[in-house]
PDB file of C-alpha atoms in Angstrom:
ATOM      1  CA  MET A   1     110.962  26.545  44.117  1.00  0.00           C
ATOM      2  CA  THR A   2     111.174  30.077  45.475  1.00  0.00           C
ATOM      3  CA  SER A   3     114.470  31.341  47.552  1.00  0.00           C
ATOM      4  CA  VAL A   4     112.258  32.902  50.083  1.00  0.00           C
ATOM      5  CA  THR A   5     113.323  33.049  53.708  1.00  0.00           C
ATOM      6  CA  ALA A   6     111.959  34.215  57.129  1.00  0.00           C
ATOM      7  CA  ARG A   7     113.366  37.983  56.377  1.00  0.00           C
ATOM      8  CA  ASP A   8     110.482  37.996  53.441  1.00  0.00           C
ATOM      9  CA  TYR A   9     107.991  37.708  55.911  1.00  0.00           C
ATOM     10  CA  ALA A  10     108.905  40.371  58.184  1.00  0.00           C
ATOM     11  CA  TRP A  11     105.599  42.158  57.545  1.00  0.00           C
ATOM     12  CA  ILE A  12     103.694  40.007  60.148  1.00  0.00           C
ATOM     13  CA  ARG A  13     105.051  41.629  62.859  1.00  0.00           C
ATOM     14  CA  SER A  14     103.643  45.205  61.876  1.00  0.00           C
ATOM     15  CA  SER A  15     100.532  43.634  60.806  1.00  0.00           C
ATOM     16  CA  ARG A  16      97.417  44.495  63.241  1.00  0.00           C
ATOM     17  CA  TRP A  17      95.313  41.571  61.928  1.00  0.00           C
ATOM     18  CA  PHE A  18      98.193  39.337  62.516  1.00  0.00           C
ATOM     19  CA  GLY A  19      98.756  40.565  65.796  1.00  0.00           C
ATOM     20  CA  TYR A  20      95.479  39.980  66.830  1.00  0.00           C
ATOM     21  CA  ALA A  21      95.536  36.326  65.092  1.00  0.00           C
ATOM     22  CA  GLN A  22      98.410  35.757  67.283  1.00  0.00           C
ATOM     23  CA  GLU A  23      96.479  36.573  70.387  1.00  0.00           C
ATOM     24  CA  VAL A  24      93.366  34.737  69.333  1.00  0.00           C
ATOM     25  CA  GLY A  25      94.375  31.739  67.372  1.00  0.00           C
ATOM     26  CA  TYR A  26      94.660  31.248  63.636  1.00  0.00           C
ATOM     27  CA  THR A  27      95.003  28.598  60.770  1.00  0.00           C
ATOM     28  CA  LEU A  28      96.181  29.261  57.361  1.00  0.00           C
ATOM     29  CA  THR A  29      95.921  26.135  54.836  1.00  0.00           C
ATOM     30  CA  LEU A  30      96.898  26.057  51.276  1.00  0.00           C
ATOM     31  CA  VAL A  31      95.393  23.314  49.208  1.00  0.00           C
ATOM     32  CA  ARG A  32      96.472  22.443  45.580  1.00  0.00           C
ATOM     33  CA  GLY A  33      94.117  22.069  42.911  1.00  0.00           C
ATOM     34  CA  VAL A  34      90.653  22.090  44.737  1.00  0.00           C
ATOM     35  CA  ALA A  35      88.345  24.841  44.440  1.00  0.00           C
ATOM     36  CA  PRO A  36      87.249  26.891  47.263  1.00  0.00           C
ATOM     37  CA  SER A  37      83.796  25.550  47.243  1.00  0.00           C
ATOM     38  CA  GLU A  38      84.930  22.078  47.446  1.00  0.00           C
ATOM     39  CA  VAL A  39      87.602  22.661  50.014  1.00  0.00           C
ATOM     40  CA  LEU A  40      84.650  24.083  52.162  1.00  0.00           C
ATOM     41  CA  ARG A  41      82.342  21.017  51.309  1.00  0.00           C
ATOM     42  CA  VAL A  42      85.004  18.595  52.584  1.00  0.00           C
ATOM     43  CA  MET A  43      85.416  20.682  55.816  1.00  0.00           C
ATOM     44  CA  GLU A  44      81.536  20.303  56.037  1.00  0.00           C
ATOM     45  CA  ALA A  45      80.782  23.807  56.152  1.00  0.00           C
ATOM     46  CA  GLU A  46      77.758  25.655  55.697  1.00  0.00           C
ATOM     47  CA  PRO A  47      77.743  28.392  53.184  1.00  0.00           C
ATOM     48  CA  ARG A  48      77.663  31.680  54.499  1.00  0.00           C
ATOM     49  CA  GLY A  49      78.082  33.989  51.328  1.00  0.00           C
ATOM     50  CA  THR A  50      81.305  36.154  50.667  1.00  0.00           C
ATOM     51  CA  CYS A  51      83.011  39.059  52.239  1.00  0.00           C
ATOM     52  CA  VAL A  52      86.071  41.178  51.129  1.00  0.00           C
ATOM     53  CA  GLY A  53      89.143  41.389  53.282  1.00  0.00           C
ATOM     54  CA  VAL A  54      90.542  39.529  56.506  1.00  0.00           C
ATOM     55  CA  ASN A  55      89.065  42.349  58.793  1.00  0.00           C
ATOM     56  CA  ALA A  56      85.644  41.289  57.446  1.00  0.00           C
ATOM     57  CA  LEU A  57      86.401  37.900  58.002  1.00  0.00           C
ATOM     58  CA  ILE A  58      87.290  38.236  61.662  1.00  0.00           C
ATOM     59  CA  GLU A  59      84.173  40.301  61.804  1.00  0.00           C
ATOM     60  CA  GLU A  60      82.088  37.316  60.846  1.00  0.00           C
ATOM     61  CA  GLN A  61      83.835  35.020  63.184  1.00  0.00           C
ATOM     62  CA  ASP A  62      83.377  37.830  66.127  1.00  0.00           C
ATOM     63  CA  GLU A  63      79.716  37.607  65.466  1.00  0.00           C
ATOM     64  CA  LEU A  64      79.549  34.084  65.553  1.00  0.00           C
ATOM     65  CA  SER A  65      81.333  33.733  68.922  1.00  0.00           C
ATOM     66  CA  GLY A  66      78.968  35.763  71.280  1.00  0.00           C
ATOM     67  CA  PRO A  67      79.470  36.220  74.786  1.00  0.00           C
ATOM     68  CA  GLY A  68      79.509  33.087  76.987  1.00  0.00           C
ATOM     69  CA  ASP A  69      80.453  30.778  74.105  1.00  0.00           C
ATOM     70  CA  TYR A  70      83.659  29.726  75.600  1.00  0.00           C
ATOM     71  CA  TRP A  71      83.261  26.058  74.888  1.00  0.00           C
ATOM     72  CA  ASP A  72      82.041  26.408  71.480  1.00  0.00           C
ATOM     73  CA  ALA A  73      84.607  25.440  68.867  1.00  0.00           C
ATOM     74  CA  SER A  74      82.623  26.078  65.732  1.00  0.00           C
ATOM     75  CA  PHE A  75      84.175  28.684  63.105  1.00  0.00           C
ATOM     76  CA  ILE A  76      83.904  30.901  60.164  1.00  0.00           C
ATOM     77  CA  ALA A  77      86.514  29.934  57.412  1.00  0.00           C
ATOM     78  CA  GLY A  78      87.292  31.930  54.493  1.00  0.00           C
ATOM     79  CA  ALA A  79      88.587  30.646  51.225  1.00  0.00           C
ATOM     80  CA  PHE A  80      89.827  32.046  47.774  1.00  0.00           C
ATOM     81  CA  THR A  81      91.875  31.208  44.673  1.00  0.00           C
ATOM     82  CA  VAL A  82      95.618  31.825  44.340  1.00  0.00           C
ATOM     83  CA  SER A  83      98.266  31.263  41.877  1.00  0.00           C
ATOM     84  CA  GLY A  84     100.977  28.898  43.045  1.00  0.00           C
ATOM     85  CA  GLU A  85     103.543  26.286  41.948  1.00  0.00           C
ATOM     86  CA  GLY A  86     101.655  23.561  39.652  1.00  0.00           C
ATOM     87  CA  GLY A  87      98.620  25.997  39.161  1.00  0.00           C
ATOM     88  CA  ASP A  88      95.630  27.243  41.443  1.00  0.00           C
ATOM     89  CA  TRP A  89      95.680  26.603  45.076  1.00  0.00           C
ATOM     90  CA  THR A  90      93.278  27.558  47.701  1.00  0.00           C
ATOM     91  CA  LEU A  91      93.842  29.723  50.686  1.00  0.00           C
ATOM     92  CA  VAL A  92      91.819  28.841  53.584  1.00  0.00           C
ATOM     93  CA  LEU A  93      91.951  31.284  56.529  1.00  0.00           C
ATOM     94  CA  HIS A  94      90.423  30.929  59.943  1.00  0.00           C
ATOM     95  CA  VAL A  95      90.786  33.585  62.635  1.00  0.00           C
ATOM     96  CA  GLY A  96      89.592  33.068  66.329  1.00  0.00           C
ATOM     97  CA  GLU A  97      88.457  30.490  68.714  1.00  0.00           C
ATOM     98  CA  GLY A  98      91.819  28.846  69.256  1.00  0.00           C
ATOM     99  CA  GLY A  99      92.371  28.552  65.802  1.00  0.00           C
ATOM    100  CA  MET A 100      92.856  24.933  65.753  1.00  0.00           C
ATOM    101  CA  GLY A 101      89.871  24.055  63.480  1.00  0.00           C
ATOM    102  CA  MET A 102      91.360  22.320  60.347  1.00  0.00           C
ATOM    103  CA  GLN A 103      90.998  18.567  61.232  1.00  0.00           C
ATOM    104  CA  PRO A 104      93.461  16.023  60.200  1.00  0.00           C
ATOM    105  CA  ARG A 105      90.667  14.355  58.110  1.00  0.00           C
ATOM    106  CA  PHE A 106      89.782  17.385  56.462  1.00  0.00           C
ATOM    107  CA  LEU A 107      93.387  17.537  55.337  1.00  0.00           C
ATOM    108  CA  GLU A 108      93.717  13.751  54.457  1.00  0.00           C
ATOM    109  CA  ALA A 109      91.054  14.402  52.112  1.00  0.00           C
ATOM    110  CA  LEU A 110      91.966  17.510  50.536  1.00  0.00           C
ATOM    111  CA  SER A 111      95.514  16.353  49.969  1.00  0.00           C
ATOM    112  CA  ASP A 112      94.450  13.112  48.322  1.00  0.00           C
ATOM    113  CA  GLY A 113      96.320  13.026  45.052  1.00  0.00           C
ATOM    114  CA  GLY A 114      97.775  16.507  45.689  1.00  0.00           C
ATOM    115  CA  CYS A 115      99.195  18.475  48.615  1.00  0.00           C
ATOM    116  CA  ALA A 116      98.102  20.772  51.618  1.00  0.00           C
ATOM    117  CA  VAL A 117     100.097  22.782  53.761  1.00  0.00           C
ATOM    118  CA  VAL A 118      98.978  24.385  57.138  1.00  0.00           C
ATOM    119  CA  HIS A 119     100.523  26.539  59.749  1.00  0.00           C
ATOM    120  CA  SER A 120      98.355  27.430  62.970  1.00  0.00           C
ATOM    121  CA  SER A 121      98.716  29.054  66.541  1.00  0.00           C
ATOM    122  CA  ASN A 122      96.298  28.085  69.371  1.00  0.00           C
ATOM    123  CA  GLY A 123      96.628  31.867  70.521  1.00  0.00           C
ATOM    124  CA  GLY A 124      97.305  32.354  74.277  1.00  0.00           C
ATOM    125  CA  LYS A 125      99.664  29.775  75.529  1.00  0.00           C
ATOM    126  CA  PRO A 126     100.931  29.797  72.405  1.00  0.00           C
ATOM    127  CA  MET A 127     101.644  26.521  70.648  1.00  0.00           C
ATOM    128  CA  TYR A 128     102.633  26.704  66.774  1.00  0.00           C
ATOM    129  CA  PHE A 129     102.011  23.961  64.418  1.00  0.00           C
ATOM    130  CA  PHE A 130     103.289  23.154  60.877  1.00  0.00           C
ATOM    131  CA  HIS A 131     101.559  20.104  58.724  1.00  0.00           C
ATOM    132  CA  TRP A 132     102.669  19.284  55.193  1.00  0.00           C
ATOM    133  CA  TYR A 133     100.214  16.458  53.702  1.00  0.00           C
ATOM    134  CA  GLU A 134     101.033  14.952  50.194  1.00  0.00           C
ATOM    135  CA  ASP A 135      98.592  12.147  48.679  1.00  0.00           C
ATOM    136  CA  GLY A 136      96.666  11.957  51.885  1.00  0.00           C
ATOM    137  CA  GLU A 137      99.554  11.325  54.027  1.00  0.00           C
ATOM    138  CA  LEU A 138     100.692  13.786  56.869  1.00  0.00           C
ATOM    139  CA  ARG A 139     104.457  13.686  55.653  1.00  0.00           C
ATOM    140  CA  THR A 140     106.183  16.209  58.066  1.00  0.00           C
ATOM    141  CA  THR A 141     104.777  18.070  61.100  1.00  0.00           C
ATOM    142  CA  PHE A 142     106.181  19.865  64.100  1.00  0.00           C
ATOM    143  CA  GLU A 143     105.394  22.068  66.581  1.00  0.00           C
ATOM    144  CA  TRP A 144     109.014  23.132  67.428  1.00  0.00           C
ATOM    145  CA  PRO A 145     111.477  22.656  64.534  1.00  0.00           C
ATOM    146  CA  THR A 146     113.955  20.602  66.379  1.00  0.00           C
ATOM    147  CA  THR A 147     111.177  17.695  67.130  1.00  0.00           C
ATOM    148  CA  ARG A 148     109.589  16.548  63.931  1.00  0.00           C
ATOM    149  CA  GLY A 149     106.902  13.802  63.213  1.00  0.00           C
ATOM    150  CA  GLY A 150     105.200  12.420  60.268  1.00  0.00           C
ATOM    151  CA  SER A 151     105.940   9.531  57.644  1.00  0.00           C
ATOM    152  CA  THR A 152     109.032  11.377  56.570  1.00  0.00           C
ATOM    153  CA  PRO A 153     109.868  13.869  59.482  1.00  0.00           C
ATOM    154  CA  ASP A 154     113.399  14.876  57.713  1.00  0.00           C
ATOM    155  CA  ALA A 155     112.310  15.335  54.245  1.00  0.00           C
ATOM    156  CA  LEU A 156     112.306  19.237  54.765  1.00  0.00           C
ATOM    157  CA  ASN A 157     115.403  19.568  56.635  1.00  0.00           C
ATOM    158  CA  SER A 158     117.185  21.448  53.982  1.00  0.00           C
ATOM    159  CA  VAL A 159     114.548  23.823  52.865  1.00  0.00           C
ATOM    160  CA  MET A 160     113.622  24.392  56.618  1.00  0.00           C
ATOM    161  CA  ARG A 161     117.524  25.351  57.308  1.00  0.00           C
ATOM    162  CA  ASP A 162     117.362  27.567  54.097  1.00  0.00           C
ATOM    163  CA  VAL A 163     114.342  29.442  55.375  1.00  0.00           C
ATOM    164  CA  GLY A 164     115.893  29.810  58.771  1.00  0.00           C
ATOM    165  CA  TYR A 165     115.140  27.357  61.103  1.00  0.00           C
ATOM    166  CA  ALA A 166     117.602  25.895  63.617  1.00  0.00           C
ATOM    167  CA  LEU A 167     117.125  22.033  63.376  1.00  0.00           C
ATOM    168  CA  SER A 168     119.051  21.248  66.819  1.00  0.00           C
ATOM    169  CA  ASP A 169     119.529  22.521  70.145  1.00  0.00           C
ATOM    170  CA  ASP A 170     123.051  23.469  69.342  1.00  0.00           C
ATOM    171  CA  ASP A 171     121.753  25.349  66.182  1.00  0.00           C
ATOM    172  CA  TRP A 172     119.419  27.215  68.429  1.00  0.00           C
ATOM    173  CA  GLN A 173     121.914  28.063  70.840  1.00  0.00           C
ATOM    174  CA  THR A 174     124.588  29.409  68.840  1.00  0.00           C
ATOM    175  CA  GLY A 175     123.004  30.419  65.648  1.00  0.00           C
ATOM    176  CA  GLU A 176     121.129  33.638  64.585  1.00  0.00           C
ATOM    177  CA  ARG A 177     117.807  34.145  66.244  1.00  0.00           C
ATOM    178  CA  VAL A 178     115.096  33.554  63.438  1.00  0.00           C
ATOM    179  CA  ASP A 179     111.442  34.557  63.741  1.00  0.00           C
ATOM    180  CA  THR A 180     109.992  31.098  63.710  1.00  0.00           C
ATOM    181  CA  LYS A 181     106.413  32.427  62.690  1.00  0.00           C
ATOM    182  CA  ALA A 182     107.779  34.054  59.630  1.00  0.00           C
ATOM    183  CA  ALA A 183     109.772  30.812  58.859  1.00  0.00           C
ATOM    184  CA  ALA A 184     106.316  28.954  59.102  1.00  0.00           C
ATOM    185  CA  PHE A 185     105.103  31.504  56.238  1.00  0.00           C
ATOM    186  CA  ALA A 186     108.523  30.926  54.293  1.00  0.00           C
ATOM    187  CA  LEU A 187     108.417  27.157  54.572  1.00  0.00           C
ATOM    188  CA  ALA A 188     104.863  27.258  53.335  1.00  0.00           C
ATOM    189  CA  GLU A 189     105.711  29.240  50.363  1.00  0.00           C
ATOM    190  CA  ARG A 190     108.731  27.109  49.183  1.00  0.00           C
ATOM    191  CA  LEU A 191     106.309  24.280  49.192  1.00  0.00           C
ATOM    192  CA  THR A 192     103.325  26.036  47.299  1.00  0.00           C
ATOM    193  CA  GLY A 193     104.797  28.771  45.458  1.00  0.00           C
ATOM    194  CA  VAL A 194     102.105  30.895  46.953  1.00  0.00           C
ATOM    195  CA  ARG A 195     103.442  34.217  48.315  1.00  0.00           C
ATOM    196  CA  VAL A 196     101.342  35.448  51.186  1.00  0.00           C
ATOM    197  CA  THR A 197     101.042  39.086  51.618  1.00  0.00           C
ATOM    198  CA  GLU A 198      99.321  41.660  53.752  1.00  0.00           C
ATOM    199  CA  GLU A 199      97.713  43.057  50.391  1.00  0.00           C
ATOM    200  CA  LEU A 200      96.640  39.528  49.224  1.00  0.00           C
ATOM    201  CA  LEU A 201      94.706  39.066  52.591  1.00  0.00           C
ATOM    202  CA  ARG A 202      93.377  42.513  52.987  1.00  0.00           C
ATOM    203  CA  ASP A 203      91.919  42.562  49.325  1.00  0.00           C
ATOM    204  CA  ALA A 204      90.875  39.324  48.585  1.00  0.00           C
ATOM    205  CA  GLU A 205      86.893  38.057  48.096  1.00  0.00           C
ATOM    206  CA  TYR A 206      86.596  35.152  50.620  1.00  0.00           C
ATOM    207  CA  GLN A 207      83.810  32.421  50.383  1.00  0.00           C
ATOM    208  CA  LEU A 208      82.745  32.126  53.645  1.00  0.00           C
ATOM    209  CA  GLY A 209      81.719  28.757  55.358  1.00  0.00           C
ATOM    210  CA  TYR A 210      80.445  27.896  59.065  1.00  0.00           C
ATOM    211  CA  VAL A 211      82.162  24.931  60.182  1.00  0.00           C
ATOM    212  CA  PRO A 212      80.213  23.160  63.017  1.00  0.00           C
ATOM    213  CA  GLU A 213      81.907  22.021  66.141  1.00  0.00           C
ATOM    214  CA  GLU A 214      83.100  18.576  65.996  1.00  0.00           C
ATOM    215  CA  PRO A 215      80.943  16.100  67.986  1.00  0.00           C
ATOM    216  CA  ALA A 216      82.269  14.680  70.980  1.00  0.00           C
ATOM    217  CA  GLU A 217      83.388  11.157  70.970  1.00  0.00           C
ATOM    218  CA  GLU A 218      81.145   8.300  72.765  1.00  0.00           C
ATOM    219  CA  TRP A 219      82.822   7.580  75.882  1.00  0.00           C
ATOM    220  CA  THR A 220      82.848   3.777  76.886  1.00  0.00           C
ATOM    221  CA  GLY A 221      84.439   3.457  80.358  1.00  0.00           C
ATOM    222  CA  VAL A 222      86.921   5.504  83.003  1.00  0.00           C
ATOM    223  CA  VAL A 223      90.043   4.190  84.766  1.00  0.00           C
ATOM    224  CA  ILE A 224      90.905   5.103  88.300  1.00  0.00           C
ATOM    225  CA  ASP A 225      94.493   4.669  89.007  1.00  0.00           C
ATOM    226  CA  ILE A 226      95.586   6.164  92.356  1.00  0.00           C
ATOM    227  CA  THR A 227      98.502   5.557  94.566  1.00  0.00           C
ATOM    228  CA  ASP A 228      98.390   6.870  98.375  1.00  0.00           C
ATOM    229  CA  ALA A 229     101.260   8.346 100.394  1.00  0.00           C
ATOM    230  CA  ASP A 230     102.115   4.865 101.396  1.00  0.00           C
ATOM    231  CA  GLY A 231     102.570   3.462  98.028  1.00  0.00           C
ATOM    232  CA  GLU A 232      99.434   1.659  98.175  1.00  0.00           C
ATOM    233  CA  ARG A 233      97.768   1.735  94.901  1.00  0.00           C
ATOM    234  CA  PHE A 234      93.998   1.504  93.628  1.00  0.00           C
ATOM    235  CA  TYR A 235      93.460   0.645  90.189  1.00  0.00           C
ATOM    236  CA  ARG A 236      90.161  -0.341  88.392  1.00  0.00           C
ATOM    237  CA  GLU A 237      88.455   0.130  85.195  1.00  0.00           C
ATOM    238  CA  PHE A 238      84.734   0.784  85.278  1.00  0.00           C
ATOM    239  CA  THR A 239      82.557   0.029  81.770  1.00  0.00           C
ATOM    240  CA  ARG A 240      80.106   2.807  81.222  1.00  0.00           C
ATOM    241  CA  ASP A 241      77.449   0.255  81.848  1.00  0.00           C
ATOM    242  CA  GLU A 242      78.635  -0.381  85.424  1.00  0.00           C
ATOM    243  CA  ILE A 243      78.784   3.256  85.978  1.00  0.00           C
ATOM    244  CA  GLU A 244      75.336   3.988  84.788  1.00  0.00           C
ATOM    245  CA  SER A 245      73.831   1.214  86.641  1.00  0.00           C
ATOM    246  CA  GLY A 246      76.124   1.573  89.731  1.00  0.00           C
ATOM    247  CA  ASP A 247      77.168  -2.190  89.628  1.00  0.00           C
ATOM    248  CA  GLY A 248      80.650  -2.934  90.658  1.00  0.00           C
ATOM    249  CA  LEU A 249      81.211   0.547  91.886  1.00  0.00           C
ATOM    250  CA  PRO A 250      82.897   1.010  95.304  1.00  0.00           C
ATOM    251  CA  THR A 251      80.694   2.524  98.029  1.00  0.00           C
ATOM    252  CA  ARG A 252      81.661   4.859 101.049  1.00  0.00           C
ATOM    253  CA  GLY A 253      83.561   2.801 103.615  1.00  0.00           C
ATOM    254  CA  ARG A 254      84.198   0.125 101.323  1.00  0.00           C
ATOM    255  CA  THR A 255      87.684  -0.584  99.667  1.00  0.00           C
TER     256      THR A 255
END
């Protein structure tokens, strides 16, 4: 395991592409032992050829996202092979459209018998996420490092402290301020052995895949739960059949 810390990723704050990624969202995923073409297949991506460099990848995403496509969650993913701990890894990068396209079901499948590490931002607000999967299982996940989830939420605590994270509110208030996004890059390297640099992303040849929007879940009913100013509560569950037929629905003037 490397001794990298958040300080080793200070470059992200002078990077033009990463500054843009912070604004529009991004997801960076590292998968052990699975070739780029197979990663894209598991992501149900339609092959879209190749491009060289992160700027070209961003242009591909921008061409996909035309004016008025505010609700389209499809995206272009770029993947290439990198060397890391235990052999080859695939780095998958997606920039734009909120950056949250790597679905849990993809990560469970890709990490089955191996490992997948993901960090991302949705842009805007922002919200930052980190996920570590081993053997198809979400082991540790967090948005803010003091509140962790997963099957082993504290398994990375010592490593997280080493790279610079504060793991309690007291540590955050009294300790040295650390760039938490740089810490996410450092933590990913500790787990994978993959050093992500500006040059690596700038010069890589990406295999491209178009990942379509996830289909909306079929709805089966709604719940109305309203309490008025006098404390009177109206609660009622309606099935989809009742709504579509109009049976059992309250009418105007009826309570």
